[in-house]
XYZ file of C-alpha atoms in Angstrom:
359
model
C -4.311 8.329 -28.652
C -6.467 5.386 -27.594
C -9.890 5.987 -26.081
C -10.071 5.797 -22.319
C -12.195 6.528 -19.244
C -10.910 8.584 -16.325
C -12.977 9.005 -13.186
C -11.706 11.234 -10.358
C -12.464 10.028 -6.848
C -14.316 12.336 -4.419
C -11.645 12.878 -1.758
C -10.236 15.982 -0.051
C -6.480 16.313 0.577
C -4.391 18.615 2.761
C -0.635 18.365 2.103
C 2.311 20.067 3.805
C 4.182 20.563 7.055
C 2.155 21.070 10.228
C -1.094 20.103 8.526
C -2.151 17.790 11.358
C -3.162 20.882 13.320
C -6.163 21.112 10.975
C -7.607 17.741 12.032
C -10.391 19.370 14.035
C -11.337 21.523 11.062
C -11.467 18.429 8.832
C -13.750 16.601 11.252
C -16.018 19.650 11.398
C -15.938 19.915 7.590
C -17.468 16.427 7.489
C -20.283 17.543 9.787
C -19.135 15.364 12.684
C -19.047 16.429 16.323
C -17.382 13.334 17.823
C -14.455 11.390 16.395
C -12.842 8.143 17.513
C -9.090 8.006 16.877
C -7.749 4.701 15.529
C -4.129 3.587 15.965
C -1.956 0.528 16.318
C -0.836 -0.318 19.875
C 2.544 1.264 19.132
C 0.998 4.603 18.142
C -1.505 5.039 20.965
C 0.452 7.941 22.490
C 0.477 9.768 19.157
C -3.237 9.058 18.865
C -3.893 10.816 22.155
C -1.980 13.829 20.862
C -4.380 13.889 17.938
C -7.200 13.666 20.458
C -5.927 16.809 22.166
C -6.042 18.619 18.822
C -9.664 17.523 18.382
C -10.708 19.176 21.639
C -14.374 18.623 22.495
C -14.794 16.395 19.428
C -12.420 13.769 20.866
C -14.367 10.581 21.619
C -11.453 8.350 22.624
C -8.775 6.110 21.114
C -9.045 2.560 19.829
C -5.396 1.382 19.713
C -5.916 -2.126 18.360
C -5.425 -1.833 14.590
C -3.545 -4.833 13.196
C -1.901 -5.932 9.958
C -4.193 -7.333 7.230
C -7.345 -5.993 9.021
C -8.474 -9.130 10.897
C -12.264 -9.245 11.254
C -12.062 -9.965 14.994
C -10.214 -6.666 15.492
C -12.878 -4.907 13.454
C -15.558 -6.425 15.704
C -13.799 -5.021 18.788
C -13.456 -1.608 17.130
C -17.171 -1.654 16.276
C -17.978 -2.025 19.966
C -15.698 0.925 20.777
C -17.252 3.030 18.018
C -20.782 2.373 19.234
C -19.972 3.100 22.879
C -18.238 6.374 21.947
C -21.207 7.731 19.943
C -18.707 8.880 17.308
C -19.834 9.642 13.763
C -16.287 9.985 12.430
C -13.035 8.072 12.770
C -9.559 9.568 12.520
C -7.162 6.863 11.333
C -3.566 7.676 12.288
C -0.831 5.420 10.926
C -0.225 3.158 7.952
C -2.252 0.625 6.032
C -3.320 -1.312 9.139
C -5.061 1.661 10.707
C -6.466 2.937 7.426
C -7.854 -0.534 6.726
C -9.598 -0.618 10.095
C -11.226 2.742 9.412
C -12.442 1.465 6.055
C -13.829 -1.701 7.638
C -15.807 0.412 10.109
C -17.066 2.684 7.320
C -18.232 -0.341 5.338
C -20.269 -1.610 8.283
C -21.601 1.655 9.707
C -21.203 4.456 7.152
C -18.994 6.408 9.573
C -16.980 9.284 8.041
C -13.193 8.941 7.767
C -10.253 11.303 8.165
C -6.945 9.575 7.409
C -3.573 10.821 8.646
C -0.939 8.598 7.004
C 2.417 8.180 8.740
C 3.807 5.743 6.143
C 3.795 5.603 2.351
C 1.219 2.798 2.055
C -1.211 4.776 -0.124
C -4.379 2.932 0.886
C -5.854 6.179 2.195
C -6.437 7.236 -1.427
C -8.325 4.124 -2.477
C -11.836 2.636 -2.382
C -10.219 -0.738 -1.623
C -10.445 -2.796 1.558
C -8.603 -6.025 2.263
C -9.764 -8.061 5.263
C -8.513 -11.314 6.751
C -10.600 -14.072 8.315
C -9.472 -17.617 9.117
C -6.168 -17.070 7.314
C -7.764 -15.926 4.048
C -7.517 -12.349 2.804
C -10.321 -11.024 0.623
C -10.490 -7.672 -1.149
C -13.402 -5.468 -2.133
C -13.601 -2.226 -4.117
C -16.394 0.147 -3.128
C -16.853 3.892 -2.703
C -18.384 3.011 0.667
C -14.860 2.569 2.063
C -13.211 5.590 0.414
C -12.048 8.118 3.061
C -13.586 11.551 2.787
C -10.491 13.454 3.913
C -6.734 12.826 4.008
C -4.138 14.899 5.845
C -0.561 14.463 4.625
C 1.753 16.018 7.215
C 5.425 15.690 6.291
C 6.456 16.238 9.922
C 4.694 13.022 10.988
C 6.961 10.983 8.712
C 10.241 12.325 10.114
C 10.376 9.603 12.768
C 9.515 6.764 10.373
C 12.390 4.269 10.752
C 14.656 3.973 7.702
C 13.793 0.308 7.024
C 10.064 0.978 7.216
C 10.476 4.062 5.045
C 12.141 1.842 2.450
C 9.621 -0.999 2.395
C 6.623 1.308 2.672
C 8.000 3.355 -0.209
C 8.576 0.336 -2.448
C 5.070 -0.848 -1.572
C 3.848 2.492 -2.955
C 5.972 2.045 -6.081
C 4.238 -1.304 -6.619
C 0.892 0.480 -6.954
C 2.264 2.691 -9.711
C 4.007 -0.174 -11.488
C 0.816 -2.192 -11.799
C -1.121 0.933 -12.736
C 1.120 1.317 -15.785
C -0.057 -2.012 -17.227
C -3.568 -2.055 -15.737
C -6.370 -3.129 -18.033
C -8.205 0.162 -17.371
C -5.154 2.450 -17.408
C -5.395 5.918 -18.913
C -2.938 8.717 -19.790
C -3.596 10.727 -16.623
C -2.938 7.778 -14.329
C 0.126 6.722 -16.346
C 1.642 10.189 -15.872
C 1.013 10.026 -12.135
C 2.418 6.495 -11.955
C 5.683 7.285 -13.716
C 6.230 10.444 -11.678
C 5.395 8.598 -8.473
C 7.994 5.899 -9.206
C 10.609 8.498 -10.125
C 9.991 10.635 -7.044
C 10.109 7.739 -4.596
C 13.113 6.113 -6.267
C 14.981 9.424 -5.862
C 13.921 9.993 -2.255
C 14.169 6.556 -0.635
C 17.950 6.032 -0.952
C 18.426 9.390 0.781
C 15.996 8.562 3.584
C 17.673 5.314 4.594
C 20.804 7.355 5.394
C 19.224 10.715 6.306
C 15.814 9.928 7.836
C 15.291 13.536 8.969
C 15.942 15.054 5.537
C 12.827 17.202 5.133
C 13.187 17.668 1.372
C 13.444 13.910 0.801
C 10.555 13.267 3.190
C 8.413 15.762 1.296
C 9.256 14.110 -2.022
C 8.548 10.639 -0.646
C 5.170 11.641 0.764
C 4.242 13.382 -2.487
C 5.290 10.276 -4.436
C 3.241 8.090 -2.102
C 0.203 10.297 -2.727
C 0.641 9.916 -6.497
C 1.013 6.143 -6.199
C -2.013 5.944 -3.907
C -4.061 7.832 -6.488
C -3.028 5.236 -9.066
C -4.022 2.373 -6.787
C -7.409 3.976 -6.211
C -8.141 4.693 -9.866
C -7.317 1.502 -11.773
C -7.264 -2.231 -11.227
C -4.258 -4.171 -10.020
C -2.960 -7.514 -11.304
C -0.651 -10.417 -10.410
C 1.624 -8.587 -8.002
C -1.131 -7.426 -5.662
C -3.066 -10.674 -5.921
C 0.039 -12.651 -5.039
C 1.055 -10.405 -2.138
C -2.436 -10.619 -0.642
C -2.289 -14.399 -0.892
C 1.127 -14.515 0.759
C 0.323 -12.013 3.473
C -3.049 -13.439 4.417
C -1.976 -17.081 4.302
C 1.360 -16.819 6.110
C 0.854 -13.602 8.130
C 3.797 -11.956 6.405
C 4.455 -8.230 6.905
C 2.608 -6.316 4.206
C 5.169 -3.777 2.994
C 8.081 -6.219 3.132
C 6.142 -8.765 1.090
C 5.376 -6.208 -1.615
C 8.994 -5.058 -1.622
C 10.359 -8.570 -2.150
C 7.827 -9.757 -4.727
C 7.704 -6.640 -6.927
C 10.836 -7.190 -9.078
C 9.794 -10.786 -9.752
C 6.216 -9.877 -10.681
C 7.573 -7.238 -13.054
C 9.907 -9.798 -14.637
C 6.924 -12.133 -15.114
C 4.951 -9.441 -16.963
C 7.812 -7.689 -18.778
C 7.385 -9.173 -22.258
C 3.609 -8.627 -22.191
C 3.771 -4.945 -21.155
C 6.601 -3.217 -23.076
C 5.202 0.332 -22.729
C 4.918 -0.061 -18.967
C 8.457 -1.434 -18.775
C 9.738 1.553 -20.741
C 8.080 3.946 -18.302
C 9.538 2.100 -15.302
C 13.051 2.154 -16.750
C 12.736 5.896 -17.462
C 11.581 6.526 -13.907
C 14.371 4.442 -12.368
C 17.117 5.492 -14.781
C 17.873 1.788 -15.256
C 18.235 -0.323 -18.410
C 15.836 -3.028 -17.195
C 12.656 -2.588 -15.137
C 12.744 -5.757 -13.027
C 16.465 -5.669 -12.329
C 16.324 -1.939 -11.694
C 13.704 -2.510 -9.003
C 15.725 -5.382 -7.544
C 18.821 -3.172 -7.392
C 16.834 -0.351 -5.774
C 15.637 -2.700 -3.029
C 19.174 -4.002 -2.524
C 20.487 -0.435 -2.214
C 17.892 0.248 0.480
C 19.298 -2.566 2.607
C 16.011 -4.341 3.356
C 15.149 -8.056 2.983
C 15.012 -9.384 -0.558
C 13.842 -12.933 0.176
C 10.523 -14.227 1.489
C 12.512 -16.721 3.546
C 13.877 -13.763 5.526
C 10.446 -12.551 6.636
C 8.914 -15.783 7.866
C 7.543 -17.627 4.863
C 7.990 -21.412 5.158
C 9.572 -23.274 2.250
C 6.623 -25.645 2.058
C 4.348 -22.657 1.489
C 5.564 -22.080 -2.065
C 3.253 -24.677 -3.586
C 0.286 -23.550 -1.495
C 0.831 -19.907 -2.456
C 0.951 -20.868 -6.132
C -2.332 -22.719 -5.802
C -4.016 -19.739 -4.115
C -2.688 -17.321 -6.717
C -4.331 -19.186 -9.599
C -7.524 -20.506 -8.016
C -9.696 -17.574 -9.117
C -9.336 -16.022 -12.598
C -8.274 -12.368 -12.784
C -6.821 -10.069 -15.427
C -3.067 -9.784 -15.907
C -1.129 -8.650 -18.998
C 0.470 -12.105 -19.226
C -1.771 -15.150 -18.738
C -1.513 -16.702 -15.277
C 0.203 -20.085 -15.517
C 0.535 -22.089 -12.323
C 4.068 -23.413 -12.929
C 5.385 -20.006 -13.971
C 3.831 -18.371 -10.913
C 5.304 -21.113 -8.764
C 8.753 -20.310 -10.159
C 8.182 -16.604 -9.517
C 7.412 -17.348 -5.859
C 10.440 -19.651 -5.605
C 12.712 -16.868 -6.862
C 11.188 -14.422 -4.398
C 11.528 -16.981 -1.604
C 15.236 -17.421 -2.338
C 15.894 -13.726 -3.017
C 17.337 -14.407 -6.468
C 17.966 -11.671 -8.989
C 15.201 -11.598 -11.645
C 16.149 -13.609 -14.683
C 18.172 -16.197 -12.758
C 16.996 -19.830 -12.947
C 14.493 -20.590 -10.179
C 15.720 -22.936 -7.480
C 13.472 -25.613 -6.057
C 13.071 -25.168 -2.322
C 13.433 -28.286 -0.234
């Protein structure tokens, strides 16, 4: 076995049904007496229910979390945090809300309790992506790692089927890139393969039976595994490209990851044979990239960037952004090849088909 380094992250997890009732205990465990609840505008009502569970520790709700963590939203949340005298934030929701909590922690040192309601996985990572003036930048620092995460299966029962699908494939993307990460290790590779397998089994059930508790439990467990992978090792082309696309064209995060993933895997396939073997085992498919493409198709969600708002004239710009700063990837980053990858994803072509030139 090759030598490796494995470093466990200092994070506390509660997992199961009804676990959200322990939110007050988690805030107290962190030594906080006042907590500001963070949500998106759509989840403000649910945030106030969390506030009721906090009792005297409830310091209010900031319901302005937004996709890609815009810095102007963070500035508004900072004002709310200061006026509430809170020393802890409770982030309820998906990656948007978790990202806002991380942005506040980076600036103030405030403690974080995350309550995920999607499969995004960012709650398990020391990674923060922020957007300013149309450019998304990413940092990795223990300063943004949440102290506590509550996984409550019941909170995912109302997650719409389409969002369950794209959020779940977004989680799979973390595990896929973890399998060929430069700093991968045997522990993380085990978690990655099991995370892919568990989500690939659960998601097709959830799009038809969204209230299936067994499938919801599997999906949330798989998302936790994939989030652990994302937090432990570095990512590569897929994540870099999705951040460029999302930040530059304001594309929905999970949908972008879902569409790009099979094409990024096809790009790296020849350079990462062990990773491809693990992905095919997890999917029960003969080919990693096409197996992922077929999974997405079976879930009935968009498979083309053109379907989610990307302009055709953005292909060249996205290719330029993706190669402007050097970063590690198992296959060298070549501008023309990346451009063709984006063109395939834009058109929704099956991996391996000749790339079409968009008008």
